[in-house]
Short mmCIF file of C-alpha atoms in Angstrom, two decimals:
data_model
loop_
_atom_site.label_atom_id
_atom_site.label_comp_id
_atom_site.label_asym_id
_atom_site.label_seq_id
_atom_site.Cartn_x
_atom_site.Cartn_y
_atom_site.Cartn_z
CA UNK A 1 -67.55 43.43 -96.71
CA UNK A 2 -68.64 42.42 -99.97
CA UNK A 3 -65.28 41.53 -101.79
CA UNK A 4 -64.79 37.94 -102.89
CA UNK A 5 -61.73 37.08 -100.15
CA UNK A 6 -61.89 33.44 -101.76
CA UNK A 7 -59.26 32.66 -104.75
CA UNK A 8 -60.93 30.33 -107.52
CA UNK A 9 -58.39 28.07 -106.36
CA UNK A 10 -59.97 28.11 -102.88
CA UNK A 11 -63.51 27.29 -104.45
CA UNK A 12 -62.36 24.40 -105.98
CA UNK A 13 -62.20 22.73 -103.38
CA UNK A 14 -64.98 21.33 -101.47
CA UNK A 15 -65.56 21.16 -97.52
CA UNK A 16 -62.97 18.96 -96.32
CA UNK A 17 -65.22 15.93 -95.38
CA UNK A 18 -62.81 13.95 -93.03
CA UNK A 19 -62.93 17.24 -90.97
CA UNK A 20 -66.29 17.63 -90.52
CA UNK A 21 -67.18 14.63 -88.75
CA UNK A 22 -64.47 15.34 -86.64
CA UNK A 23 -65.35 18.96 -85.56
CA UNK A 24 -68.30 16.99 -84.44
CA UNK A 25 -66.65 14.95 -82.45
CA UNK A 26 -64.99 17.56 -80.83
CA UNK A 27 -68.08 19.48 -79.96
CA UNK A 28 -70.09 16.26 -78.53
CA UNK A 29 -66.64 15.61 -76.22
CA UNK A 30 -66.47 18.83 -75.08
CA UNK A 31 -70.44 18.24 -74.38
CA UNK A 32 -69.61 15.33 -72.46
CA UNK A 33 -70.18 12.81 -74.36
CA UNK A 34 -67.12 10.06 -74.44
CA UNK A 35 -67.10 9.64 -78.09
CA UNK A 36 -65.09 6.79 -79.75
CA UNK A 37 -62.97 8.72 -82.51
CA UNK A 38 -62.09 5.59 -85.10
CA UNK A 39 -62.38 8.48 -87.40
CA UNK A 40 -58.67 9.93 -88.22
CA UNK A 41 -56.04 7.77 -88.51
CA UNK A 42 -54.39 9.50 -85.59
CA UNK A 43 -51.50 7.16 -83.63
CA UNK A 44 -52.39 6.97 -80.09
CA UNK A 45 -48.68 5.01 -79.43
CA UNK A 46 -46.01 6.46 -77.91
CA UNK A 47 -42.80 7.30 -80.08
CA UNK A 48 -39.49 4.57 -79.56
CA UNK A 49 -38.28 6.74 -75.86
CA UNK A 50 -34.77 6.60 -77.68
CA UNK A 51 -35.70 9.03 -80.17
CA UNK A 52 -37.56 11.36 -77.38
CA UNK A 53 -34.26 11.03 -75.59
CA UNK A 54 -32.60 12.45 -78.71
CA UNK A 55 -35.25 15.14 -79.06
CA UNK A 56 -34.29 16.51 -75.56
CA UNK A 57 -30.73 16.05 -76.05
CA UNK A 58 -30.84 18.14 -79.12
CA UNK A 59 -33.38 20.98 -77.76
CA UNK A 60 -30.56 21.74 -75.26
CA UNK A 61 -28.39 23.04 -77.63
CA UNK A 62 -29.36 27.02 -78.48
CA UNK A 63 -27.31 26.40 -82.04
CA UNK A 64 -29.97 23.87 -82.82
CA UNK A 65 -33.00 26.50 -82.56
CA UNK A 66 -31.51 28.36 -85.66
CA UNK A 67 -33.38 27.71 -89.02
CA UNK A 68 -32.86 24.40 -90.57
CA UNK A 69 -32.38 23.95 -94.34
CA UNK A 70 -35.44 23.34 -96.32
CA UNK A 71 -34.27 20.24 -97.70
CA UNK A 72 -33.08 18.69 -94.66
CA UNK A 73 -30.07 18.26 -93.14
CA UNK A 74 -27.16 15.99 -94.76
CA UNK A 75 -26.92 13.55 -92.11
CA UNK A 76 -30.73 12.77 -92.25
CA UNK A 77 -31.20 12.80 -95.86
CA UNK A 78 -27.95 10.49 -95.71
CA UNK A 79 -29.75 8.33 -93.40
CA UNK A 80 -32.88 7.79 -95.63
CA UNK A 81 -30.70 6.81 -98.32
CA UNK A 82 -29.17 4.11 -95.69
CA UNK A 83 -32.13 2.20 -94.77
CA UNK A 84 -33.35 2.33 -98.89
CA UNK A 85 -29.79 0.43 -99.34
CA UNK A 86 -30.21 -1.63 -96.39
CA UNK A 87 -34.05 -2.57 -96.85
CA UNK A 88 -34.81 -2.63 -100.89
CA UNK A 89 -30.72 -2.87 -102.63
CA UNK A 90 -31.81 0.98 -103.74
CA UNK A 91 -28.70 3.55 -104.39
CA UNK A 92 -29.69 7.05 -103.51
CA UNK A 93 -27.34 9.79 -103.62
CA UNK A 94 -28.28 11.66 -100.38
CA UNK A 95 -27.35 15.36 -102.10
CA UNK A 96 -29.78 15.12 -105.91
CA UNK A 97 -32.07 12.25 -104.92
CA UNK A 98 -33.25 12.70 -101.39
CA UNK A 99 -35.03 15.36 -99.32
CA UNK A 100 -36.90 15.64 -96.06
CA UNK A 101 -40.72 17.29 -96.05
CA UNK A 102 -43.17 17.99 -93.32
CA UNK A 103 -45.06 14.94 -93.43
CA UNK A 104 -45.90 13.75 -96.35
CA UNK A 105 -49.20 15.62 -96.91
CA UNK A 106 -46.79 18.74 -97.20
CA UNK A 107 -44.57 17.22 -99.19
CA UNK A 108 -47.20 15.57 -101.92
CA UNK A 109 -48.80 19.34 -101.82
CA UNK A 110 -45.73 21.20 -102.43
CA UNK A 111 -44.81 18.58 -105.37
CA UNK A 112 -47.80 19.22 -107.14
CA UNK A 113 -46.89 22.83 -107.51
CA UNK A 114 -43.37 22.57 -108.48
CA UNK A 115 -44.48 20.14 -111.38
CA UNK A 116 -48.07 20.24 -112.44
CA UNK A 117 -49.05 23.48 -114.59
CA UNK A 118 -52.95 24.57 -115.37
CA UNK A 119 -54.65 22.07 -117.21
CA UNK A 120 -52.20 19.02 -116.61
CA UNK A 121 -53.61 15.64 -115.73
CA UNK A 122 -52.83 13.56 -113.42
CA UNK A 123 -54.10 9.97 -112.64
CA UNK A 124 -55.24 9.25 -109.43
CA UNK A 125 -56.83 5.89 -108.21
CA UNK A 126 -60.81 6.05 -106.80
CA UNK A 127 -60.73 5.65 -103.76
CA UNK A 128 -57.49 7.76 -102.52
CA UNK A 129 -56.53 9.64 -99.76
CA UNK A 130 -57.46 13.07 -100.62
CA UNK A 131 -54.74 15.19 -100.92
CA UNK A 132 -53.38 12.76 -104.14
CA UNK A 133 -56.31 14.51 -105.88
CA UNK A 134 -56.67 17.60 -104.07
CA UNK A 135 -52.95 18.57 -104.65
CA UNK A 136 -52.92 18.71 -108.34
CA UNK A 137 -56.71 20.61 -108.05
CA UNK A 138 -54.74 23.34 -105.85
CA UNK A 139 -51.94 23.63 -108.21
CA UNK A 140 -54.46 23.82 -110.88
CA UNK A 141 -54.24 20.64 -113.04
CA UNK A 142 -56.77 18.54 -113.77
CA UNK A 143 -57.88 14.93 -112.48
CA UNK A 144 -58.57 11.87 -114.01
CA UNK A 145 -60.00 8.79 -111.25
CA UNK A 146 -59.30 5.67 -112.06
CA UNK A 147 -61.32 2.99 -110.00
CA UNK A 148 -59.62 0.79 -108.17
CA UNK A 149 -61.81 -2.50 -108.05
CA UNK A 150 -59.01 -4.42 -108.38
CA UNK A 151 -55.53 -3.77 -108.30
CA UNK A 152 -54.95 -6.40 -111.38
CA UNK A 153 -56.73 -4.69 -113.15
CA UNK A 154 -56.04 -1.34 -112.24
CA UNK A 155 -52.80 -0.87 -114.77
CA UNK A 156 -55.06 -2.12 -117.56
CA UNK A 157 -57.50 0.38 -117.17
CA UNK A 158 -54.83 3.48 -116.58
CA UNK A 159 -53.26 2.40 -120.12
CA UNK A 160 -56.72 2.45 -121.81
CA UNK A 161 -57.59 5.42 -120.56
CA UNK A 162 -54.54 7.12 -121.21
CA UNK A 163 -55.04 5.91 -125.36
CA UNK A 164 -58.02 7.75 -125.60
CA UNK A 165 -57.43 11.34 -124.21
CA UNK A 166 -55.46 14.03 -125.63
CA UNK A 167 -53.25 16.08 -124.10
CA UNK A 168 -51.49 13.24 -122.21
CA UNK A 169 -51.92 12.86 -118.58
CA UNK A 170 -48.14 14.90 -117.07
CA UNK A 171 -48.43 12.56 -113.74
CA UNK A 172 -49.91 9.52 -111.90
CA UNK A 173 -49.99 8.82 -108.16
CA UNK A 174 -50.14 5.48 -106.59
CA UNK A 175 -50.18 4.56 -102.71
CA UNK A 176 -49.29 1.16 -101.64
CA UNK A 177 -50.32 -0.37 -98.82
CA UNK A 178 -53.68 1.63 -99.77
CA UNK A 179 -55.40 4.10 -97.75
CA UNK A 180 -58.24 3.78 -97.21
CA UNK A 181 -58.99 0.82 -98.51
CA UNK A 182 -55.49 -1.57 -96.94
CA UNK A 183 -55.07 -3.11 -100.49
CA UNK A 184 -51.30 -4.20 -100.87
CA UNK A 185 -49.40 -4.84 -104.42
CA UNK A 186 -46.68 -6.94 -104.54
CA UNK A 187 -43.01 -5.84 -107.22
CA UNK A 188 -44.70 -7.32 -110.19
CA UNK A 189 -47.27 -4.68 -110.29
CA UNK A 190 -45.18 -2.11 -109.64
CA UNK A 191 -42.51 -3.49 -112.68
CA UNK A 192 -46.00 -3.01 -114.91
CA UNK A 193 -46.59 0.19 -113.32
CA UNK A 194 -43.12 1.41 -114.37
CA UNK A 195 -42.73 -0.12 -117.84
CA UNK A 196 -45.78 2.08 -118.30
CA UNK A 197 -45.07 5.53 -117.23
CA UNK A 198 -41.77 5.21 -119.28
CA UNK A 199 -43.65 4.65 -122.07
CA UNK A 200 -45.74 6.90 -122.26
CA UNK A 201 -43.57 8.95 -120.29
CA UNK A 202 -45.47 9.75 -117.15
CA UNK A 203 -44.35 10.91 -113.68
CA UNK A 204 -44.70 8.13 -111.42
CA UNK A 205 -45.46 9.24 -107.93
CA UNK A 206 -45.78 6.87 -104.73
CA UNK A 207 -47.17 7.66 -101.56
CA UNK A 208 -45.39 4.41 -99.38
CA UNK A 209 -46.76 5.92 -95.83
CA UNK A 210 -47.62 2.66 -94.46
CA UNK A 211 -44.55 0.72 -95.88
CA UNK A 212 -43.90 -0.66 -92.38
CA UNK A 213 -47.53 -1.77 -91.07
CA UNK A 214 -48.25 -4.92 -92.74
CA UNK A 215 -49.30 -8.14 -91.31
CA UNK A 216 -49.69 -11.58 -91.60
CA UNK A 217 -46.07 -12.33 -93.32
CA UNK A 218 -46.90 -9.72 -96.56
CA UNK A 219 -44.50 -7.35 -97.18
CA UNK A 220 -44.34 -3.65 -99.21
CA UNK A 221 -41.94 -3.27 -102.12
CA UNK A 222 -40.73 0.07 -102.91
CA UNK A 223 -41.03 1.17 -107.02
CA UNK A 224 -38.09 2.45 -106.86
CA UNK A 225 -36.71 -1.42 -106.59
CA UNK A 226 -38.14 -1.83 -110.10
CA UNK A 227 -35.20 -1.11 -112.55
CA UNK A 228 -35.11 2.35 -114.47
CA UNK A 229 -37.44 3.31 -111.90
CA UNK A 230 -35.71 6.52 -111.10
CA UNK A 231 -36.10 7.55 -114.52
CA UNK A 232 -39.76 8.74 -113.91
CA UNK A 233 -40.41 7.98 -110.11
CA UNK A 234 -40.28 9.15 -106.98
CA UNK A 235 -41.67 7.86 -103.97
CA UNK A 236 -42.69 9.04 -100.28
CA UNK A 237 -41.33 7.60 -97.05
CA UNK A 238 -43.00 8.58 -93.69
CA UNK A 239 -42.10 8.42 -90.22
CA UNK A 240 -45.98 9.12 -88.71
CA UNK A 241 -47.40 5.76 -88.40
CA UNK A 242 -44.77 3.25 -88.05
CA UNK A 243 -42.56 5.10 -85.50
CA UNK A 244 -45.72 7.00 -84.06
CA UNK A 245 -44.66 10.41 -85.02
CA UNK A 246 -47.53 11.57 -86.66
CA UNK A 247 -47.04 15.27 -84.90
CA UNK A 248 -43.67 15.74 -85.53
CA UNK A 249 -44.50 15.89 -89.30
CA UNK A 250 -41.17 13.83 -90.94
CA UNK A 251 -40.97 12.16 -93.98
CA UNK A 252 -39.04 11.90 -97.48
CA UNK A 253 -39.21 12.63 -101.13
CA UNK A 254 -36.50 10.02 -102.98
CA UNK A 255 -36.02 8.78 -106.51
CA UNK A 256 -35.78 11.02 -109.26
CA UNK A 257 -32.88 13.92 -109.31
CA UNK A 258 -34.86 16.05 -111.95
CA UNK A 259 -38.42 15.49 -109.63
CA UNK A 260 -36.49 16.04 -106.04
CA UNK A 261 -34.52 18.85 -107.62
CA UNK A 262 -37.90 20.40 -108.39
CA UNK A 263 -39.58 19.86 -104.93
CA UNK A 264 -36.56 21.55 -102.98
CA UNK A 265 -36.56 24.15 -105.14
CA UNK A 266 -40.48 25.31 -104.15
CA UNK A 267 -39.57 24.05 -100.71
CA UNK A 268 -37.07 26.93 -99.97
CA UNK A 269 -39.58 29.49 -101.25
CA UNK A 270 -41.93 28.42 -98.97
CA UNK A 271 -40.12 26.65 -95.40
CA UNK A 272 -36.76 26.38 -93.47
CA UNK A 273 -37.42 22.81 -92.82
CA UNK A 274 -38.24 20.95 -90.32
CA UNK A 275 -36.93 21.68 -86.54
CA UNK A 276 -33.26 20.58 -86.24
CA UNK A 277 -34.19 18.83 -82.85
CA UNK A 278 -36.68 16.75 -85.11
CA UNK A 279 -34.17 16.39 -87.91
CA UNK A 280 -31.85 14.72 -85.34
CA UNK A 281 -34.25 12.69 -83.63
CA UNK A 282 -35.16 11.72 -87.38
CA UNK A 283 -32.38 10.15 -87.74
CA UNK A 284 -32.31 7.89 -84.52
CA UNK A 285 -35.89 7.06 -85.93
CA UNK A 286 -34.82 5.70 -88.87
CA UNK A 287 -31.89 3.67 -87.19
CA UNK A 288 -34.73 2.06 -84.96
CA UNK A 289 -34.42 -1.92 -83.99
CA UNK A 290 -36.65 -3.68 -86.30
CA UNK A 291 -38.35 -5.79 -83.44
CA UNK A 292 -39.36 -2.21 -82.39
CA UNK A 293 -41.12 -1.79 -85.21
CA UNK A 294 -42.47 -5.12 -85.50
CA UNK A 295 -44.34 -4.55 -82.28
CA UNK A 296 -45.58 -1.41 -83.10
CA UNK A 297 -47.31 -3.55 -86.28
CA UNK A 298 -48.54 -6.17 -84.02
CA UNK A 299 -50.33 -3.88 -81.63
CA UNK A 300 -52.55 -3.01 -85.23
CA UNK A 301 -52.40 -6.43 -85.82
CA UNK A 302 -53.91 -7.23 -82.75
CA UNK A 303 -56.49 -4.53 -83.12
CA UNK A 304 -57.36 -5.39 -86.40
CA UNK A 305 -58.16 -8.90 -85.55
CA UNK A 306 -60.44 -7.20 -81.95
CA UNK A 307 -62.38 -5.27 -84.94
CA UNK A 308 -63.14 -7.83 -87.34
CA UNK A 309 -64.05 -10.14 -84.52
CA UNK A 310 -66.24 -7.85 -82.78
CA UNK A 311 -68.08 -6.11 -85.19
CA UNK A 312 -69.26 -9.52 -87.09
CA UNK A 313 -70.10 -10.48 -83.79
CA UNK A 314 -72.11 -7.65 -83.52
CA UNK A 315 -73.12 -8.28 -87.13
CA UNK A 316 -71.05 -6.17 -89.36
CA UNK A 317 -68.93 -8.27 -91.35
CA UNK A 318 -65.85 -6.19 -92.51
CA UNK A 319 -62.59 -7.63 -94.70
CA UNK A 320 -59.51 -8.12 -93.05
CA UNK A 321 -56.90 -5.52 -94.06
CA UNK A 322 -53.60 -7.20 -95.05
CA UNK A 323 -51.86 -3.85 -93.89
CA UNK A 324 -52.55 0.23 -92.77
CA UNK A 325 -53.90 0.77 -89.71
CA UNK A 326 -57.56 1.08 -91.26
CA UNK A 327 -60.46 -1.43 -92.07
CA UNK A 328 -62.29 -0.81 -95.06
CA UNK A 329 -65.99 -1.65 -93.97
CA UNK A 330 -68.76 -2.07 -96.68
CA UNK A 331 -72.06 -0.52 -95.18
CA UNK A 332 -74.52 -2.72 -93.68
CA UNK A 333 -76.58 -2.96 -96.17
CA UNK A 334 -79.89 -2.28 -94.59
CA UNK A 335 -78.17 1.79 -94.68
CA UNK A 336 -76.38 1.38 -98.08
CA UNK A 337 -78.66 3.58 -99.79
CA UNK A 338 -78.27 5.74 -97.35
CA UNK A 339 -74.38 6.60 -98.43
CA UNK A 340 -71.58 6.78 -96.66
CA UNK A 341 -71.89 10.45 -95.38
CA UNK A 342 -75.06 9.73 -93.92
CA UNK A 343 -74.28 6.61 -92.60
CA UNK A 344 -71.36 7.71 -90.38
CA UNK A 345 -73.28 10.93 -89.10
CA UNK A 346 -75.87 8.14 -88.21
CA UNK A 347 -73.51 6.44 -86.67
CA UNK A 348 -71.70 9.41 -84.93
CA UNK A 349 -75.02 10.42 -83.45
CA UNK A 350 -76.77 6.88 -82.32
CA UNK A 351 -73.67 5.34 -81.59
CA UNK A 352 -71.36 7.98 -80.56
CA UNK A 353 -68.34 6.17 -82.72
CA UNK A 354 -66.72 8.45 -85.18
CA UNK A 355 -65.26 6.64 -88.61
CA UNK A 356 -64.60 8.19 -92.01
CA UNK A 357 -67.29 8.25 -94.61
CA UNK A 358 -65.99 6.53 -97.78
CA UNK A 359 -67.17 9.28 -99.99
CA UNK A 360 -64.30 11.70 -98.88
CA UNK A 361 -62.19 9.58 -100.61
CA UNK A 362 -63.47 9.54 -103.85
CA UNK A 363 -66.60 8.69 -105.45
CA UNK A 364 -66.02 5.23 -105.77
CA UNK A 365 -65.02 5.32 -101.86
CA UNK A 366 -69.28 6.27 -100.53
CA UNK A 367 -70.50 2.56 -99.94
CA UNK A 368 -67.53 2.03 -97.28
CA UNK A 369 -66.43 4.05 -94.28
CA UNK A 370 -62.88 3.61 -92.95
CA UNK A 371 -62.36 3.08 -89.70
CA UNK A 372 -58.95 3.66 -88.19
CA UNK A 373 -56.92 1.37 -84.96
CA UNK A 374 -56.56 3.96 -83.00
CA UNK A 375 -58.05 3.32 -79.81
CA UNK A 376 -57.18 -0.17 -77.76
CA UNK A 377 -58.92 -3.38 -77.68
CA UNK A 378 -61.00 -2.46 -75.56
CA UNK A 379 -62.21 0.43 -76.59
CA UNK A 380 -62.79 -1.22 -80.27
CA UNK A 381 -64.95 -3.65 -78.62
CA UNK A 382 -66.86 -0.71 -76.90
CA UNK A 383 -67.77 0.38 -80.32
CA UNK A 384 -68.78 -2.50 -81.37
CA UNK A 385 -71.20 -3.05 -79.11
CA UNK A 386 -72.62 0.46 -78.62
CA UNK A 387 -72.80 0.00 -82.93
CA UNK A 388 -74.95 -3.33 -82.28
CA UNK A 389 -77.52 -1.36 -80.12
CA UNK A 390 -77.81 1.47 -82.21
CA UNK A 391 -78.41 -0.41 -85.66
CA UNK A 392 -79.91 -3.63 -84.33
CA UNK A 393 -77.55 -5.47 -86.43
CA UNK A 394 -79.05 -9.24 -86.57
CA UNK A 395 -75.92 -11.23 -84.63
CA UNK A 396 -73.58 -13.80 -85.94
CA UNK A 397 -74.42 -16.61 -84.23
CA UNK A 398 -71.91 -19.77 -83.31
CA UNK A 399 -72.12 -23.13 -83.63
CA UNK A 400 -74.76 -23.78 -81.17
CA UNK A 401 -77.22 -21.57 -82.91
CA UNK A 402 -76.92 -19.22 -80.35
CA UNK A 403 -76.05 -15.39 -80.52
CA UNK A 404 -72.22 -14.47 -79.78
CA UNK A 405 -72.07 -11.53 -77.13
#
C-alpha cells in the first residue's frame, strides 16, 4: 500500500526513546538473560492492602461495572479537594475546580488539546519528562526549552525569553520534585513563578507526581498555595508512585475553574472515566495513614542511599536526589562523548542494566542517564557491580588506600 497512513501530527514526533531501550530489555529477558531494568520508573511495591480490599469490595457490585463519569465521581473529586485542605490550607470546590484523569500522562495530553491551538507556545524546562513537550507538539503548538541549570535561575531566564519573542508564549509547564533530574523548589520559587504568569498572563501548569517521595526532612509545596494562584494555575496530583498504583492509572487536575472546565470538557469526548472500582478504591487511597506513606518514601530512601553508595564504590559518583524515585547520573566521563543514547545501549549490552538515556528528555538531558529505584537493595548493588566489570571504572578507595568491594 502506498498511501501515507501517518498524520503530520504522527511525524512529529520522534521514536519514543525511553521505549526503545526497553523493548530491548524485553527481548534479552525473554532470551534469558536476567536483565536489571533501572530503566522505567515502574513501582515494584505493593499497593496499601486496604485499598485492594476496597477494590474487591467494589468489583462485587454489578452496578459498579456501568460507565463511570469522565470527570470522576463526586465523592473522589470531593476527596482530592480534602487532603489539598488538609495538607497545603488550599479551598477547592470539588464540582468547577477538580477532576480525576487516567494518570497523569493522560491527563497532561488531553489538556494540551483542550487549550493549546496551532502555533501556540508553551515553555517547557530542558530536561523534562517527555510528554510536557510532546503534548503541546501533538496538539500542534509550538515549544520553547528552557534549560534548567539551576532552578534560581530558571524564572530569570523564562522572563527574558518571554521579552524577546512575539506572539507570547499561551502556556508554561513546571514539575516539582523534577523528573528526571530529582531537583526540588521550595514556595518562594513558586510565589516568583506565579507573580510571573499573571503578568504576562500565562497558563501555569504543574506536574506534582512525586509530591509525596521526598527525603531527608525536604518537603513539596503545591503552587496552588501561592495566593491568586488559581487565577492562571492548575496543577497535577498522582496516585502512581506514592501509593504504588502506577497501573491503575489515577490522578487529578485541580486549580483553575476556566482550565478544569476545559479539560472535562475534551475528557467526555474522548473517555467514561476511570473504573468505578478504581474510583472507590481512589478514595481509600487518598485517606491513607501518613506513616504508610512515609514508609513507602523510606524504602526509596533506602535505595537511593544502596545506589549512591554502590556505584561510587564501583566508581561512578552520582548526586544524591533530594526526592523522585530516580538518580540523575552524569556519565563517566571516559564515555561522555559518547552521549547518553550510546552510553546506556553500552551499558544495556556489557552490563545487562537497563537506565534511561538523558537525551529522551531533552537536549540538555544527553550527558546524564536516569536511573530509576525500582528493584531492591540488592539487586541495585548487583548492578553496580556487574557496571564495575563492564566499564572498568577505577574504584573509590577508603581510608586505607585500599579498593572498597
Amino acid at each position: 500500500m502506498n498511501m501515507n497512513i501517518e498524520s503530520k501530527r504522527l511525524l512529529r514526533l520522534p521514536p519514543y526513546m525511553l521505549g526503545t531501550l526497553r523493548q530491548k530489555t524485553h527481548q534479552m529477558r525473554r532470551s534469558g538473560i536476567d536483565v536489571i531494568d533501572l530503566g522505567m520508573g515502574n513501582p515494584d511495591q505493593r499497593t496499601p492492602q486496604h485499598v485492594i480490599d476496597k477494590l474487591c469490595e467494589t468489583a462485587q457490585e454489578a452496578r459498579n461495572h456501568r460507565y463511570a463519569p469522565s470527570k470522576g465521581i463526586f465523592n473522589l473529586r470531593r476527596e482530592i479537594c480534602r487532603l489539598y485542605a488538609s495538607r497545603y490550607n488550599v479551598m477547592l470546590d470539588p464540582e468547577t475546580e477538580a477532576v480525576s484523569v487516567i494518570g497523569t500522562k493522560e491527563g497532561i495530553a488531553n489538556l494540551a488539546l483542550a487549550i493549546v491551538d496551532e502555533g501556540d507556545i508553551a515553555l517547557i524546562p530542558d530536561p523534562t519528562y517527555p510528554i510536557h513537550m510532546y503534548s503541546v507538539v501533538i496538539a500542534g503548538g509550538s515549544v520553547i526549552s528552557v534549560p534548567l541549570n539551576d532552578v534560581e535561575t530558571f524564572i530569570p531566564s523564562v522572563a527574558q525569553i518571554v521579552e524577546s519573542i512575539r506572539p507570547k508564549p499561551k502556556m508554561m509547564i513546571l514539575s516539582f520534585p523534577h523528573n528526571p533530574t530529582g531537583a526540588v523548589v521550595d514556595l518562594a520559587f513558586f510565589e516568583e513563578a506565579v507573580q510571573f504568569a499573571l503578568r504576562h498572563e500565562i497558563l501555569l501548569v504543574h506536574d506534582m507526581a512525586y509530591a509525596d517521595l521526598t527525603f531527608d526532612g525536604v518537603e513539596a509545596p503545591s503552587v496552588l498555595q501561592v495566593p491568586k494562584a488559581k487565577e492562571i494555575a492548575v496543577e497535577f496530583y498522582s496516585l502512581s508512585k506514592s501509593h504504588s498504583m502506577a497501573g491503575w492509572r489515577t490522578g487529578f487536575c485541580v486549580g483553575n475553574r476556566d482550565i478544569i472546565a476545559a479539560l472535562a470538557k475534551i475528557k467526555s469526548y474522548s473517555d467514561y472515566g476511570i473504573f468505578l472500582p478504581i474510583q472507590v478504591a481512589a478514595i481509600m487511597a487518598l485517606r491513607t495513614e501518613e506513616h504508610i506513606l512515609k514508609e513507602t518514601a523510606a524504602t526509596y530512601r533506602k535505595r537511593r542511599d544502596v545506589l549512591i553508595d554502590s556505584f561510587a564504590r564501583s566508581g561512578w559518583e552520582i548526586p544524591t536526589p533530594p526526592a523522585t524515585i530516580f538518580a540523575w547520573a552524569p556519565i563517566p566521563e571516559p564515555y561522555r562523548a559518547e552521549g547518553s543514547l550510546k552510553f546506556a545501549t553500552r551499558l544495556l549490552n556489557e552490563a545487562e542494566v537497563c537506565v534511561s538515556p538523558g537525551v529522551g528528555f531533552g537536549t540538555q538531558g544527553d550527558g546524564h542517564v536516569r536511573i530509576a529505584l525500582v528493584e531492591n537493595e540488592n539487586r541495585i548493588r548487583q548492578a553496580a557491580r556487574q557496571i564495575r566489570r563492564a566499564l572498568q571504572l577505577p574504584n573509590k578507595q577508603n581510608g586505607n588506600g585500599k579498593a572498597q568491594q
